[in-house]
mmCIF file of C-alpha atoms in Angstrom:
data_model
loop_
_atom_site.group_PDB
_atom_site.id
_atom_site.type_symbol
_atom_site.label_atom_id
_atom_site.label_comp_id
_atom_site.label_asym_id
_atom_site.label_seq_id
_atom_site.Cartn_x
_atom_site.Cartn_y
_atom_site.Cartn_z
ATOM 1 C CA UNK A 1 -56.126 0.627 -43.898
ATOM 2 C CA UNK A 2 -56.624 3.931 -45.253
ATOM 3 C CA UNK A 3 -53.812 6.733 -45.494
ATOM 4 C CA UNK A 4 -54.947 10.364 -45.789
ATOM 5 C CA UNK A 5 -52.953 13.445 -47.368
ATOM 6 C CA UNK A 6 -49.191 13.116 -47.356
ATOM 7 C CA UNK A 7 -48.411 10.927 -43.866
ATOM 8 C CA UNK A 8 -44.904 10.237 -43.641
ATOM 9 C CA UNK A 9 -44.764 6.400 -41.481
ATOM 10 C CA UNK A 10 -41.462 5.725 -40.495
ATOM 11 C CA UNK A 11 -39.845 2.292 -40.854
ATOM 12 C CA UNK A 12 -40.684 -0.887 -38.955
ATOM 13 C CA UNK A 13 -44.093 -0.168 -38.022
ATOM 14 C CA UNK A 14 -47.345 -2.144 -38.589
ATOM 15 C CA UNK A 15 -50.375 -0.500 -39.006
ATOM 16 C CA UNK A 16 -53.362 -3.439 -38.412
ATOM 17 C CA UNK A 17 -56.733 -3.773 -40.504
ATOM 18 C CA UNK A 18 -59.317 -0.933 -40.590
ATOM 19 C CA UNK A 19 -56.621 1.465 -38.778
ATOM 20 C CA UNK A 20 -57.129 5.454 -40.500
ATOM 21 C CA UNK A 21 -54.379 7.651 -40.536
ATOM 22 C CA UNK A 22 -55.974 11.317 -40.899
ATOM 23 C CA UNK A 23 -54.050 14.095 -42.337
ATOM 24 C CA UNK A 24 -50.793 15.589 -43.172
ATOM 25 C CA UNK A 25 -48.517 14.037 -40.231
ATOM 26 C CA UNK A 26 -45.918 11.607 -39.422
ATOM 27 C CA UNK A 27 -45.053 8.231 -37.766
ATOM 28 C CA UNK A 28 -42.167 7.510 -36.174
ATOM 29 C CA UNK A 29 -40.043 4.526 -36.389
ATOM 30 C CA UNK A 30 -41.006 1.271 -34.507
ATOM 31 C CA UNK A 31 -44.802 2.370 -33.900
ATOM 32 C CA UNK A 32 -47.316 -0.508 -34.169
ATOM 33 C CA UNK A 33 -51.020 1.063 -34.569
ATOM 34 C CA UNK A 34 -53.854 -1.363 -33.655
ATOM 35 C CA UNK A 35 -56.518 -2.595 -35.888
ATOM 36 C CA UNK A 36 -59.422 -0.051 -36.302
ATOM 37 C CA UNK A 37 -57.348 2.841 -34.336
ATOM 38 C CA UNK A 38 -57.897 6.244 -35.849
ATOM 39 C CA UNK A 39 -54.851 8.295 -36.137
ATOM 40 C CA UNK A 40 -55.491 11.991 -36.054
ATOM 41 C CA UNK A 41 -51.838 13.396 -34.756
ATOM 42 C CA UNK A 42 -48.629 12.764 -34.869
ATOM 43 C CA UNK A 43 -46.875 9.257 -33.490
ATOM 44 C CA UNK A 44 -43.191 10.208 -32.260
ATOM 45 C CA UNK A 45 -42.593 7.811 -29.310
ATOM 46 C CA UNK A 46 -42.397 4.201 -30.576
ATOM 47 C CA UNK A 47 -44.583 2.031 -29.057
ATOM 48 C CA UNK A 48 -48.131 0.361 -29.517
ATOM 49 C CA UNK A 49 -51.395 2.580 -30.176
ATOM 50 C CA UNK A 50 -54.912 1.739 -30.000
ATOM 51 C CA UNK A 51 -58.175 3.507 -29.966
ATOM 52 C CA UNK A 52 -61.291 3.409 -31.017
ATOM 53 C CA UNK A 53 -64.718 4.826 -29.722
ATOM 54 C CA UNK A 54 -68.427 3.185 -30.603
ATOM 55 C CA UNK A 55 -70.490 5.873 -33.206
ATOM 56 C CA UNK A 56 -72.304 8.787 -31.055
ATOM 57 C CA UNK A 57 -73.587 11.768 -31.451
ATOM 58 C CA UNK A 58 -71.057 14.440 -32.678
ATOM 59 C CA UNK A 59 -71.275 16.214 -29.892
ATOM 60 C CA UNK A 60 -70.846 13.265 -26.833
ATOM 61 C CA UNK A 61 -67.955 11.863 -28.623
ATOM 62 C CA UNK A 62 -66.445 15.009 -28.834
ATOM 63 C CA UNK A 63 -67.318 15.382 -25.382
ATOM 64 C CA UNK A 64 -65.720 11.844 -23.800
ATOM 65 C CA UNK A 65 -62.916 11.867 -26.238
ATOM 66 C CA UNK A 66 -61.589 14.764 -24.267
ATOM 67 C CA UNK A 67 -62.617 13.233 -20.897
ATOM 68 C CA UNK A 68 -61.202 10.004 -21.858
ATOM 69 C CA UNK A 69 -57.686 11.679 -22.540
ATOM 70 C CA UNK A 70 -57.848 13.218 -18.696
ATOM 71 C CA UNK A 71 -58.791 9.643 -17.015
ATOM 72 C CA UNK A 72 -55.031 8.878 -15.730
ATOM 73 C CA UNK A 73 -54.420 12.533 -14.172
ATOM 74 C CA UNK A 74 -58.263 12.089 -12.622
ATOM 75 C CA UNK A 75 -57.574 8.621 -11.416
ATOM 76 C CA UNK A 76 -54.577 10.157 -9.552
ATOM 77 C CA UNK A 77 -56.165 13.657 -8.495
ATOM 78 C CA UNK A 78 -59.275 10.992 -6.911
ATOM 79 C CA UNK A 79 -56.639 8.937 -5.068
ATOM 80 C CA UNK A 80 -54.715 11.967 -3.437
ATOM 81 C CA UNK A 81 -57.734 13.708 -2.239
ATOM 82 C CA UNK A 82 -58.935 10.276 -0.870
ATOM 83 C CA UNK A 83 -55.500 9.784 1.063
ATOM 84 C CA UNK A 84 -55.485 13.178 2.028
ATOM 85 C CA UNK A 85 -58.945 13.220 3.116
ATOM 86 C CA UNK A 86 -57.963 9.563 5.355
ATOM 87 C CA UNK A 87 -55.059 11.223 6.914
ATOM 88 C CA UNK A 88 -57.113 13.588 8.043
ATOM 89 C CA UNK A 89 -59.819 11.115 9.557
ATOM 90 C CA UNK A 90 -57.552 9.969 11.542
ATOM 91 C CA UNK A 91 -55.719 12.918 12.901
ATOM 92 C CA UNK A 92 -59.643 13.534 13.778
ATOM 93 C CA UNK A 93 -59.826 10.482 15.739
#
């Protein structure tokens, strides 16, 4: 585990092997951060974190972190155009 800068981690947490917490920011209480998860913002909901991304270029990573973060509001975006695009098949028909 490595701690950067001043990070405040509240109590009751676990933080598991190889996890990096980057910066100058806090945990909350009760969060449990997975083995080899990078921290790089704030934790203030309790709860269980985990990431981690194979090494790529700077620039891809960069790249699919921020798709990555989108994948849930894309998921749901994809599955109201595909009802609404059904409904309308068979108001067609």
């Amino acid at each position: 585990v490595a701690v950067a800068g001043s990070a405040d981690i509240g109590s009751h947490c676990t933080i598991g092997a190889g996890a990096l917490i980057l910066g100058h920011l806090s945990i909350c209480d009760h969060a449990h951060v997975s083995a080899d998860t990078v921290i790089s913002r704030s934790i203030l909901k309790p709860g269980t974190y985990t990431g981690m991304f194979p090494a790529d270029e700077n620039e891809s990573w960069a790249r699919n972190t921020a798709v990555v973060r989108h994948l849930a509001d894309l998921v749901d975006r994809v599955r109201a155009l595909e009802k609404l695009a059904k409904n309308k098949e068979k108001g067609d028909g």
